[in-house]
Coordinates of C-alpha atoms in Angstrom, one line a residue:
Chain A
X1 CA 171.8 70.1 71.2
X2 CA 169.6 67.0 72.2
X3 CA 168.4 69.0 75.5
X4 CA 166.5 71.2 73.7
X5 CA 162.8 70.9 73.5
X6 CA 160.5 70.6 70.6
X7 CA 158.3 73.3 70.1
X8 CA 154.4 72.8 68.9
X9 CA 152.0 75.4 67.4
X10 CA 148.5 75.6 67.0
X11 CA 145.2 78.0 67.1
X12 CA 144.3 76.9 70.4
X13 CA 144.2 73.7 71.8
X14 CA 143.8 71.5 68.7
X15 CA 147.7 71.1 68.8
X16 CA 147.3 69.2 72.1
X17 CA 146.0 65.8 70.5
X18 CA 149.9 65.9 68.9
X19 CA 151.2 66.5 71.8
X20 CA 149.6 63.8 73.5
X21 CA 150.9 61.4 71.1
X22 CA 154.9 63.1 71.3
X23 CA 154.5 62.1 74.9
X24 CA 153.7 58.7 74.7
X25 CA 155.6 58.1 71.7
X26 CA 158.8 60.0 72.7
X27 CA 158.6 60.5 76.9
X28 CA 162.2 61.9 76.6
X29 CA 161.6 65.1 74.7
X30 CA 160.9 68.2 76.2
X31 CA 157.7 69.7 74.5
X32 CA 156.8 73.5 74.3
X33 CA 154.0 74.8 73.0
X34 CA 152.1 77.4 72.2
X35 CA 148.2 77.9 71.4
X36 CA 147.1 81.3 70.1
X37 CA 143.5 80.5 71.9
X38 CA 142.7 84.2 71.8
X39 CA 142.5 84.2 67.8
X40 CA 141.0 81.0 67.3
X41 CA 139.3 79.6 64.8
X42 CA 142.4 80.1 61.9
X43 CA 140.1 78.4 60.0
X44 CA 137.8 81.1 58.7
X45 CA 140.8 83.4 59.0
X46 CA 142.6 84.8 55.3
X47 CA 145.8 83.0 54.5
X48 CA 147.7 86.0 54.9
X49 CA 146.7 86.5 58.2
X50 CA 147.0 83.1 59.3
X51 CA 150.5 82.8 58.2
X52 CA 151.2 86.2 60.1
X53 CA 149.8 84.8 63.0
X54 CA 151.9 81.8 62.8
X55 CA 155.6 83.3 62.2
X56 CA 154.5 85.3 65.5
X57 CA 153.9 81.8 67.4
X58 CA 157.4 80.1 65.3
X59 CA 159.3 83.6 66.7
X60 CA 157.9 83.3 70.5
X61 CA 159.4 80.2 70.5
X62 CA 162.6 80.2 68.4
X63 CA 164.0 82.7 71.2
X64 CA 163.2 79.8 73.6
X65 CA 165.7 77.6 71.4
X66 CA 163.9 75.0 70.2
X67 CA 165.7 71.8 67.8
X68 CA 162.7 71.5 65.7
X69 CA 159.2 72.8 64.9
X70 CA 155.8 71.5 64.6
X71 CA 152.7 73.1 63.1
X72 CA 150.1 71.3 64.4
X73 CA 147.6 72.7 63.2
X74 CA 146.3 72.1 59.4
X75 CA 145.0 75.5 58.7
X76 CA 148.4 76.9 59.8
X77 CA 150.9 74.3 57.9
X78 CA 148.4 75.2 55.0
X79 CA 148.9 78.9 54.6
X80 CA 152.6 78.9 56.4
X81 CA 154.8 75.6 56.1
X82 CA 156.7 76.5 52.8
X83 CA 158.0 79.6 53.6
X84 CA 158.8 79.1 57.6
X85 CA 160.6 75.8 56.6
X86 CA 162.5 77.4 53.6
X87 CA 163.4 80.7 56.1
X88 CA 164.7 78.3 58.9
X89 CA 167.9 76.4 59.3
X90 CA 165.7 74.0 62.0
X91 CA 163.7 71.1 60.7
X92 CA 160.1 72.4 60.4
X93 CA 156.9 69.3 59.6
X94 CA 153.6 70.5 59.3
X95 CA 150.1 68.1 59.4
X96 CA 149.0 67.5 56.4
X97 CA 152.4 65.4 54.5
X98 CA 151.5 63.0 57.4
X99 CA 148.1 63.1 57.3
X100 CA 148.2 62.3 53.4
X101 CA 150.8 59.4 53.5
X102 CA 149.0 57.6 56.2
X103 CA 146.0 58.2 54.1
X104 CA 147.6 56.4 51.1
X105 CA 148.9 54.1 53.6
X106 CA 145.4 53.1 54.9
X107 CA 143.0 53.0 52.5
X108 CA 142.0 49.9 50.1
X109 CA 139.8 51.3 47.4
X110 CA 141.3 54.5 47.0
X111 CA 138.6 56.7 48.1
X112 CA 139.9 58.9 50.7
X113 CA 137.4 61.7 52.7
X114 CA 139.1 64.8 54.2
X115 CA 137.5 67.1 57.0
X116 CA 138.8 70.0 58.1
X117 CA 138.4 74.0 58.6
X118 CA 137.2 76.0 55.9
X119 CA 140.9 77.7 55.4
X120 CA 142.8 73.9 54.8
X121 CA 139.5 72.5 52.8
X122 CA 140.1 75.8 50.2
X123 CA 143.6 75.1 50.2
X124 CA 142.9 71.9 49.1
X125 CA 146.4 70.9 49.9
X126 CA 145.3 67.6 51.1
X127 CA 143.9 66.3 47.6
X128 CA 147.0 67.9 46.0
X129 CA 149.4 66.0 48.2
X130 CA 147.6 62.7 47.8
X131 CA 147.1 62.9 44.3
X132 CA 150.9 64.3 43.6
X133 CA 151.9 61.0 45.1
X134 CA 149.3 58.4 44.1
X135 CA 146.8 59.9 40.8
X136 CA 144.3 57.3 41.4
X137 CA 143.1 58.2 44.4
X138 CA 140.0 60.1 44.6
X139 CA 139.8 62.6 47.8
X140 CA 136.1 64.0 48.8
X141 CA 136.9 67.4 51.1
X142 CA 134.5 68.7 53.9
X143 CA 134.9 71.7 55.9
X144 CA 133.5 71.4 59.5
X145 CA 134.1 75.3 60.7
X146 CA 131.5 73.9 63.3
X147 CA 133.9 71.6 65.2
X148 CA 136.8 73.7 66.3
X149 CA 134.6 75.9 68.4
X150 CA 133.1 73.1 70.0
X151 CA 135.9 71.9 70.7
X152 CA 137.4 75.4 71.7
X153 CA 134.6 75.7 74.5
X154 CA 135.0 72.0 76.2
X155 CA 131.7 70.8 74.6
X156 CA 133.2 67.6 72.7
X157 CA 131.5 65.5 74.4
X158 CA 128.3 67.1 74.8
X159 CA 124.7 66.1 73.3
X160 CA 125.3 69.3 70.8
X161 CA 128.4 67.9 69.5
X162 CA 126.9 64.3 68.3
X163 CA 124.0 66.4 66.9
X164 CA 126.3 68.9 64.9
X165 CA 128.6 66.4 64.2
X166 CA 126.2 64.4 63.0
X167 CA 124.6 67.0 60.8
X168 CA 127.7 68.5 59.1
X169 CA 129.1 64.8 58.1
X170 CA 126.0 63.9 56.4
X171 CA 127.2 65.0 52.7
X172 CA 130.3 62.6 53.4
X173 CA 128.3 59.4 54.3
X174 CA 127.4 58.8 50.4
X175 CA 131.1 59.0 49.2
X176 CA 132.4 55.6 49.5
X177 CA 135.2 56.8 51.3
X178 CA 137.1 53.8 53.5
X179 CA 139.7 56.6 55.0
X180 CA 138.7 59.9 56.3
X181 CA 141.3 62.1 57.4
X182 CA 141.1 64.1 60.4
X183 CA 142.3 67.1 58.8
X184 CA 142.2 69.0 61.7
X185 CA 144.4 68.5 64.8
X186 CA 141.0 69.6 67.1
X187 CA 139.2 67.1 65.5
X188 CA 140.8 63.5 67.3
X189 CA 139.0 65.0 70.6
X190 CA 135.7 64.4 69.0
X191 CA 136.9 61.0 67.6
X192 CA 134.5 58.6 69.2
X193 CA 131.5 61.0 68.0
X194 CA 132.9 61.0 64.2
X195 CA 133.8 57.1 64.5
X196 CA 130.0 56.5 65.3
X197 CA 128.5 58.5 62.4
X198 CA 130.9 57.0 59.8
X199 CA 130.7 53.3 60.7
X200 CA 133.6 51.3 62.0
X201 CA 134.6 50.2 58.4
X202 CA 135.6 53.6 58.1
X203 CA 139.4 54.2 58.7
X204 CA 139.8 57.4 60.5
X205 CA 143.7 58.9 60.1
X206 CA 144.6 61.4 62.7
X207 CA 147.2 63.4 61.0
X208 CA 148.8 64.4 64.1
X209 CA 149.4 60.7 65.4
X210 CA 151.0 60.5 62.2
X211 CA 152.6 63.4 62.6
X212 CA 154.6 62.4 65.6
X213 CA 156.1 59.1 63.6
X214 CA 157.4 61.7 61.3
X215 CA 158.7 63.7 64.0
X216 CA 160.5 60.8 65.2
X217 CA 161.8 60.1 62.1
X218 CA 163.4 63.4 61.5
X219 CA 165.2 63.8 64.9
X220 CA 166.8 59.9 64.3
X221 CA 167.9 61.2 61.0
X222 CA 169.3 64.3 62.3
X223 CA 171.0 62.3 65.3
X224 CA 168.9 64.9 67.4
X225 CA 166.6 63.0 69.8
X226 CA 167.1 62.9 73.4
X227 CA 168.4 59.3 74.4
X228 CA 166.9 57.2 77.6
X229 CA 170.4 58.0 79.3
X230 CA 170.0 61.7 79.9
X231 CA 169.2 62.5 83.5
X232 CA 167.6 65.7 82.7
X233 CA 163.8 65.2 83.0
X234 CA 162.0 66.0 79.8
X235 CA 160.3 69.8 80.3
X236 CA 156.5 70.0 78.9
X237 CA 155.8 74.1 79.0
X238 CA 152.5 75.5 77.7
X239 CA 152.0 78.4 76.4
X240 CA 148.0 80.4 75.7
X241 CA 147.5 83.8 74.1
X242 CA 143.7 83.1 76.1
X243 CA 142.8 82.1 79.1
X244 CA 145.1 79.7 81.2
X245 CA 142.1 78.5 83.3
X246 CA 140.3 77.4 80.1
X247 CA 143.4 76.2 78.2
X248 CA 144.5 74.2 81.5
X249 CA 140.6 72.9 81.7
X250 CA 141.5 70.7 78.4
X251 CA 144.9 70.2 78.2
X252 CA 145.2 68.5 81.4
X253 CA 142.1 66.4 80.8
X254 CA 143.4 65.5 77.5
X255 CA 146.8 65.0 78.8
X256 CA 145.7 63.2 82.1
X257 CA 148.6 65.8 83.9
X258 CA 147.8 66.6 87.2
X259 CA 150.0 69.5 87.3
X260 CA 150.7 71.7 84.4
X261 CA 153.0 74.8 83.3
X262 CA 150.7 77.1 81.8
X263 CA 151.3 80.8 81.2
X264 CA 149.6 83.6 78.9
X265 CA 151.4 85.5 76.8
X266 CA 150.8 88.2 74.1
X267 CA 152.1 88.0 70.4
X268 CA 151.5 90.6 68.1
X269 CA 148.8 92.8 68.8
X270 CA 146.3 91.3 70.0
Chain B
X1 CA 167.7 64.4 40.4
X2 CA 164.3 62.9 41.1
X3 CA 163.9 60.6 38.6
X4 CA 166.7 58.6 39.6
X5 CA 165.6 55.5 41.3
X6 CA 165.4 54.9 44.9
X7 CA 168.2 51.5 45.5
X8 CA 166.9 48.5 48.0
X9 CA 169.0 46.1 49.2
X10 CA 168.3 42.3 50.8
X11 CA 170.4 39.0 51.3
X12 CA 168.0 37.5 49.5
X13 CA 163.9 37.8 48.2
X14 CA 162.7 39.2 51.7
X15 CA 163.2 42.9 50.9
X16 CA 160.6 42.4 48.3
X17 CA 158.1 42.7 51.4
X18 CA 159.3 46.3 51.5
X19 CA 159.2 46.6 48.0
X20 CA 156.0 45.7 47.4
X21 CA 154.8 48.6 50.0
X22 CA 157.1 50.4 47.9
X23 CA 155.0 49.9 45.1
X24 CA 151.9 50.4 46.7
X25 CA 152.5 53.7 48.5
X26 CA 154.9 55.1 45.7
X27 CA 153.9 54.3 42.9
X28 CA 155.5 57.2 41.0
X29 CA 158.9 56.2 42.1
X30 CA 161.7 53.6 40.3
X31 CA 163.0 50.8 42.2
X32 CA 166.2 49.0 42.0
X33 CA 166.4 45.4 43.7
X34 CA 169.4 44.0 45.0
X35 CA 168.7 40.2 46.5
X36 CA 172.3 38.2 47.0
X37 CA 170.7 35.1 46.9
X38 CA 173.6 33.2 46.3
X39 CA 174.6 34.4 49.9
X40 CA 171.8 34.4 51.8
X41 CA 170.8 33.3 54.3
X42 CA 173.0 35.8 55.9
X43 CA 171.7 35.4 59.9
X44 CA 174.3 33.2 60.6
X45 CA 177.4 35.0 59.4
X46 CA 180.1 37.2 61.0
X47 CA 179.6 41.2 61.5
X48 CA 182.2 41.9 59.0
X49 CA 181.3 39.4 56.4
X50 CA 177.8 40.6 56.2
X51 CA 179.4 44.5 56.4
X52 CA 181.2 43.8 53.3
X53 CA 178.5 42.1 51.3
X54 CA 176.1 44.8 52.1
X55 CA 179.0 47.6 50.6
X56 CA 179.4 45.4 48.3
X57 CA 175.4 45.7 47.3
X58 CA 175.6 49.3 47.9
X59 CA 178.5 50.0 45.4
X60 CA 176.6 48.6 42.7
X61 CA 174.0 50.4 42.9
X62 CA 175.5 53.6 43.4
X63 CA 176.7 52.6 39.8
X64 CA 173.0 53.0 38.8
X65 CA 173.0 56.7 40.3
X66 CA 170.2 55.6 42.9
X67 CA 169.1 58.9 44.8
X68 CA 168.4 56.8 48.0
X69 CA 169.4 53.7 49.5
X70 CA 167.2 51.5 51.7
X71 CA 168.9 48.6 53.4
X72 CA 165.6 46.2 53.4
X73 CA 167.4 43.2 56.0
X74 CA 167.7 43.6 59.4
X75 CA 170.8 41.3 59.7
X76 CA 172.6 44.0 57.1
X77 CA 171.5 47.3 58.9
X78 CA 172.3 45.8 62.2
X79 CA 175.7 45.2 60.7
X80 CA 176.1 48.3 58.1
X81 CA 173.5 51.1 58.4
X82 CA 175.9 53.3 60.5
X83 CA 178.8 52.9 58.8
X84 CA 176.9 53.3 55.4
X85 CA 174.7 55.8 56.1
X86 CA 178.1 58.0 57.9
X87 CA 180.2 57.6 53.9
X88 CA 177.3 58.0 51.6
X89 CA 176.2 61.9 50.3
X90 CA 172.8 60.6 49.6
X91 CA 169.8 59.5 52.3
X92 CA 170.6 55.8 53.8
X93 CA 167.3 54.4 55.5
X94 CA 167.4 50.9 57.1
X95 CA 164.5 48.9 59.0
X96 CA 165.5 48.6 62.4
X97 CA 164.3 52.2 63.6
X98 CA 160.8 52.2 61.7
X99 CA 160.0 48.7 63.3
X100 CA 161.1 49.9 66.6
X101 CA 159.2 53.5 66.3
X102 CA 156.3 51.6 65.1
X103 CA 156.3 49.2 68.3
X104 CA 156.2 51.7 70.7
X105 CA 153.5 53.6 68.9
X106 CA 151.3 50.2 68.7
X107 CA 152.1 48.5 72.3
X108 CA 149.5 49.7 75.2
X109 CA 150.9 47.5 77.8
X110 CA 155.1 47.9 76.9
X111 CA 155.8 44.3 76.1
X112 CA 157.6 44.2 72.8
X113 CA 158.6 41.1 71.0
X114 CA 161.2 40.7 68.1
X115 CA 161.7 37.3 65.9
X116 CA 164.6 37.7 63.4
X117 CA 167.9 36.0 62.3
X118 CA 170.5 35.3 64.9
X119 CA 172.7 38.3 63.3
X120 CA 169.8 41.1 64.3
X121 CA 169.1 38.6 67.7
X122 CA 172.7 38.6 68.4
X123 CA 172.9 42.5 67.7
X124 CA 170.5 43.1 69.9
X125 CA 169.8 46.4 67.8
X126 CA 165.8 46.4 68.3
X127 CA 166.1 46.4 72.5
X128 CA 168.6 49.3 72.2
X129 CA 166.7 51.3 70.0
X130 CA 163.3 50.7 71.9
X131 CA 165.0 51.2 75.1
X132 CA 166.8 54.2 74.0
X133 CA 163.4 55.9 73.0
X134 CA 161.4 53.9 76.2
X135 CA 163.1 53.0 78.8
X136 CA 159.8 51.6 80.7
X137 CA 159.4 49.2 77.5
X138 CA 160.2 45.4 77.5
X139 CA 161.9 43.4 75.0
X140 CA 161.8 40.0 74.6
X141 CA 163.8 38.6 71.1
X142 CA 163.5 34.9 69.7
X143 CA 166.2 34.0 66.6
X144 CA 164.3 32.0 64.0
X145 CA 167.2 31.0 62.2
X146 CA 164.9 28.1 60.2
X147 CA 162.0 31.4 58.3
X148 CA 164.7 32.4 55.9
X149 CA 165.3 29.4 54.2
X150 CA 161.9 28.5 53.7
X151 CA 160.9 31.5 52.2
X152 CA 163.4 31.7 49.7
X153 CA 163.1 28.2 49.1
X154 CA 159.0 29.1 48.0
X155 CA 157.7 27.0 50.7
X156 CA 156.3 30.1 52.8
X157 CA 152.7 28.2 52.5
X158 CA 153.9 24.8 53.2
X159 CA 152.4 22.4 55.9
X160 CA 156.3 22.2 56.9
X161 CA 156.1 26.0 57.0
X162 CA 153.2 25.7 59.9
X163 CA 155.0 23.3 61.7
X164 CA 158.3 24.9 61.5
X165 CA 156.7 28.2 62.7
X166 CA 154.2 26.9 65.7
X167 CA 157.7 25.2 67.2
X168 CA 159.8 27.9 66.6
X169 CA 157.5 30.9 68.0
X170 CA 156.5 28.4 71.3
X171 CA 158.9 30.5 73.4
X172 CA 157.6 33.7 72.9
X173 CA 154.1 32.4 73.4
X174 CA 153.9 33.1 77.3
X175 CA 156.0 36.3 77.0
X176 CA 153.1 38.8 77.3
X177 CA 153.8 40.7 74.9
X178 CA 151.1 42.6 72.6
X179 CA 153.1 43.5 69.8
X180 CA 155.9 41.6 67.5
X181 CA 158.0 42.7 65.6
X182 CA 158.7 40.7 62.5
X183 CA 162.4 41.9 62.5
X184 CA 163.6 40.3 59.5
X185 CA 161.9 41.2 56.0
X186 CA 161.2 37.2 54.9
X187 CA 158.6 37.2 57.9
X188 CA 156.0 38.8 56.3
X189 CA 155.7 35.8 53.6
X190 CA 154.8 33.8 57.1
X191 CA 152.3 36.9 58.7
X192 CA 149.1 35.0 58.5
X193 CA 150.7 31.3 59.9
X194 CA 152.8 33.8 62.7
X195 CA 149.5 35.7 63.2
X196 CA 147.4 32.3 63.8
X197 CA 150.3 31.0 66.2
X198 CA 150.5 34.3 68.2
X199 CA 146.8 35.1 68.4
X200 CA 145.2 37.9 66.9
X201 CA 145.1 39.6 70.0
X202 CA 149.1 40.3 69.3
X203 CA 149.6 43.0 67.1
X204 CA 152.5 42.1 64.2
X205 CA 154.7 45.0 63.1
X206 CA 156.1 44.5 59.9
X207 CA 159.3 46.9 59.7
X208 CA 159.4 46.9 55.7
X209 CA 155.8 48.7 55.6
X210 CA 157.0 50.9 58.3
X211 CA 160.3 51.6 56.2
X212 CA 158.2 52.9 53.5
X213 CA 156.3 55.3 55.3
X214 CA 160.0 57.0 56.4
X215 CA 161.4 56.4 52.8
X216 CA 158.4 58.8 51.9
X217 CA 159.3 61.1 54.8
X218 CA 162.6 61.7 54.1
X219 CA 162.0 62.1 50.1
X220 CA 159.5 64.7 51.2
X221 CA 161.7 66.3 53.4
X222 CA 164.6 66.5 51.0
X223 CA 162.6 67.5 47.9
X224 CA 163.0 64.5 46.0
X225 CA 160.2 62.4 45.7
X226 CA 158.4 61.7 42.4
X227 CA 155.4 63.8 41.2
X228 CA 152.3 62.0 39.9
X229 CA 152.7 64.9 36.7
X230 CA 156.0 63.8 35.6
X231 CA 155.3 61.4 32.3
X232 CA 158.0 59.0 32.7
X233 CA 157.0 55.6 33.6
X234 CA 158.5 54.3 36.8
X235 CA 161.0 51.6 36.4
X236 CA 161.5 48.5 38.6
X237 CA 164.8 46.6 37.8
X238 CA 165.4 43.5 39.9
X239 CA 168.6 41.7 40.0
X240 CA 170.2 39.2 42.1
X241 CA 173.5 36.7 42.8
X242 CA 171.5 34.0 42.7
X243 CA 168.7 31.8 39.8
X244 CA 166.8 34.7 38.1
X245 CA 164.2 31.8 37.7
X246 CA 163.6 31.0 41.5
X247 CA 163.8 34.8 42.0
X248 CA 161.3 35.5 39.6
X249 CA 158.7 32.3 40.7
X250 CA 159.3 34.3 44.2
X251 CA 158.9 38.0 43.3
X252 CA 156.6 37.8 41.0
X253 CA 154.3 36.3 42.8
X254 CA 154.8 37.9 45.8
X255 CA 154.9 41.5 44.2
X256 CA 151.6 40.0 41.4
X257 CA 154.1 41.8 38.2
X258 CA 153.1 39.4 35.2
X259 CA 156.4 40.1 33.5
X260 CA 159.2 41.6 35.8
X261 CA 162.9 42.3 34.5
X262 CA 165.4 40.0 37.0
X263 CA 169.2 40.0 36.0
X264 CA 171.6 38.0 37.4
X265 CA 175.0 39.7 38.7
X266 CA 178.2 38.8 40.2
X267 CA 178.9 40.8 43.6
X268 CA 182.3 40.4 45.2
X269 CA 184.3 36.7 44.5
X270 CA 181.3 34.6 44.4

């Protein structure tokens, strides 16, 4: 049971910046994923799509086997999480639970800022989730459907993303947030940028750091995770519905991997 | 079913660190404290004796129809977690795996340290679990069998409390390590006279706020945490073996509750 890998979803390569954190954090689990780079951005995508599009991702890899299942991505775990973790007898975690409790977690005048796609900010599961668990929070939402292509296209750390990052944070400067949740798992790559324009008194919550504690959490309680002992070397396999030059471009940049398992595949009908 | 309260248990006033994050990050739950002052400290005992008094904790709560039970003492989940945890229907959380996933997250150069009682020392629970997770992480652990009685003796901000700790913590000092763990829930009445002895370069884990975050995990994940809509006021019922009136000077201090309701109860032979 312990062998088998964890799998991770995302629009594209968002996801990765969870998966970075699922390596260092737990080196003996075997990690595929999947990033449906050809139909990205989910974010200005209708919910029924988007959850469409990500029960085609859980299915690709549920024949692989996997113990558990991450949507890492917030627009996905927005539209889908309920049903695919009621319809499966695997554990199933999405973004935003973690995002929101480190939020709560973090902040020290209760004034928590949200950024994320246009799909996740209409949601607005993020302000629901905080304010289920702690009413006196306030929670400020911004969609940035600006970022994920940036990202998408290996600008993030260009001259156009501090200048569009810069412009599309503006209306979140003035809101006395001390928190501001990366509500969007593309988002950490542009970190530094986002850091800058909000002041270091601003704590910035990467949901899918957060995400990975939980992850942890969950295989200890289901006496699932892969102990130092095993001899089997932990598997990391990548999977793109786009192109495996561009997709290997970031990931292995982000992931410092020299060498990578990437391969496209085709879901649906796209 | 969520209404009930969610049970913590300590040898003495030290899980009050956990419940005062409790408090903080959910403050729609009840909370039920067990503190068997009139046993503690209980570092220094036998396995089995601290086994039973932990059940012994356990049973009366169940009593109370808690919905989850968090053992808030290292020495007890070191001794009891597994065996608890195995018999009980309802979610069983102890400290040792948050502070340990919370270590590995924190380190960037893979030297770990953990101060506790000689029981969670002895157990040597913390270097398993790290190992077990991160095999290329180092553990150093330091007993500091003298920081329980002077927290529960409400001298935690005593000159004898500086001295006690700079002498104590000397050993670890030249140990390289970048994070501590504060494995024993008392600690964090010391944090700022361990912080000023380790450095601030040395980043201090404090298990109990890391418990919290996985009590809120796991409530999530089972469908049983609190919603801000429900109108019932929380409850928080404290009770302990010990004198309600040292307990109260203690907790109510420590957790700022002007009035707090502290019981005294008979556990075992005492």
């Amino acid at each position: 049971m312990t062998k088998q890998a964890i799998g991770f979803i995302d629009s594209g390569v968002g996801g990765l910046t969870v998966v970075k954190e699922a390596m260092r954090q737990l080196p003996n689990e075997s990690i595929y994923y999947v990033g449906d780079t050809a139909r990205c951005p989910y974010g200005p995508r209708l919910e029924e799509q988007v959850r469409q599009f990500t029960w085609e991702m859980t299915h690709f890899l549920l024949d692989k086997d996997i113990k558990m299942l991450v949507i890492a991505c917030n627009t996905a775990t927005a539209a889908a999480l309920e049903d695919i973790k009621k319809k499966l007898a695997i554990p199933v975690i999405g973004v935003i639970l973690p995002g929101s409790r480190a939020a709560i977690k973090a902040t020290t005048n209760n004034h928590i800022g949200v950024i994320g796609t246009a799909g996740t900010v209409k949601s607005d599961m993020y302000k629901k989730m905080i304010q289920s668990k702690d009413k006196k929070a306030t929670v400020n939402s911004l969609a940035c459907p600006k970022f994920v292509p940036i990202v998408e296209s290996n600008e993030y750390n260009s001259a156009i993303a501090k200048k569009v990052v810069a412009e599309t944070l503006k209306p979140m400067q003035n809101k006395g947030v001390d928190t501001l949740i990366l509500g969007c798992t593309h988002y950490p790559l542009l970190r530094p940028i986002i850091q800058n324009v909000m002041g270091k008194q601003v704590t910035l919550i990467d949901s899918g750091a957060e995400t990975v504690s939980e992850v942890s959490t969950i295989l200890d309680y289901f006496d699932i995770a892969v102990d130092s002992k095993n001899k089997e070397k932990s598997e990391r396999c990548f999977y793109t519905t786009g192109s495996t030059q561009m997709f290997q471009e970031i990931a292995s940049g982000w992931l410092g991997l020299e060498e990578m398992n990437v391969e496209q595949i085709k879901l649906g009908s796209h």
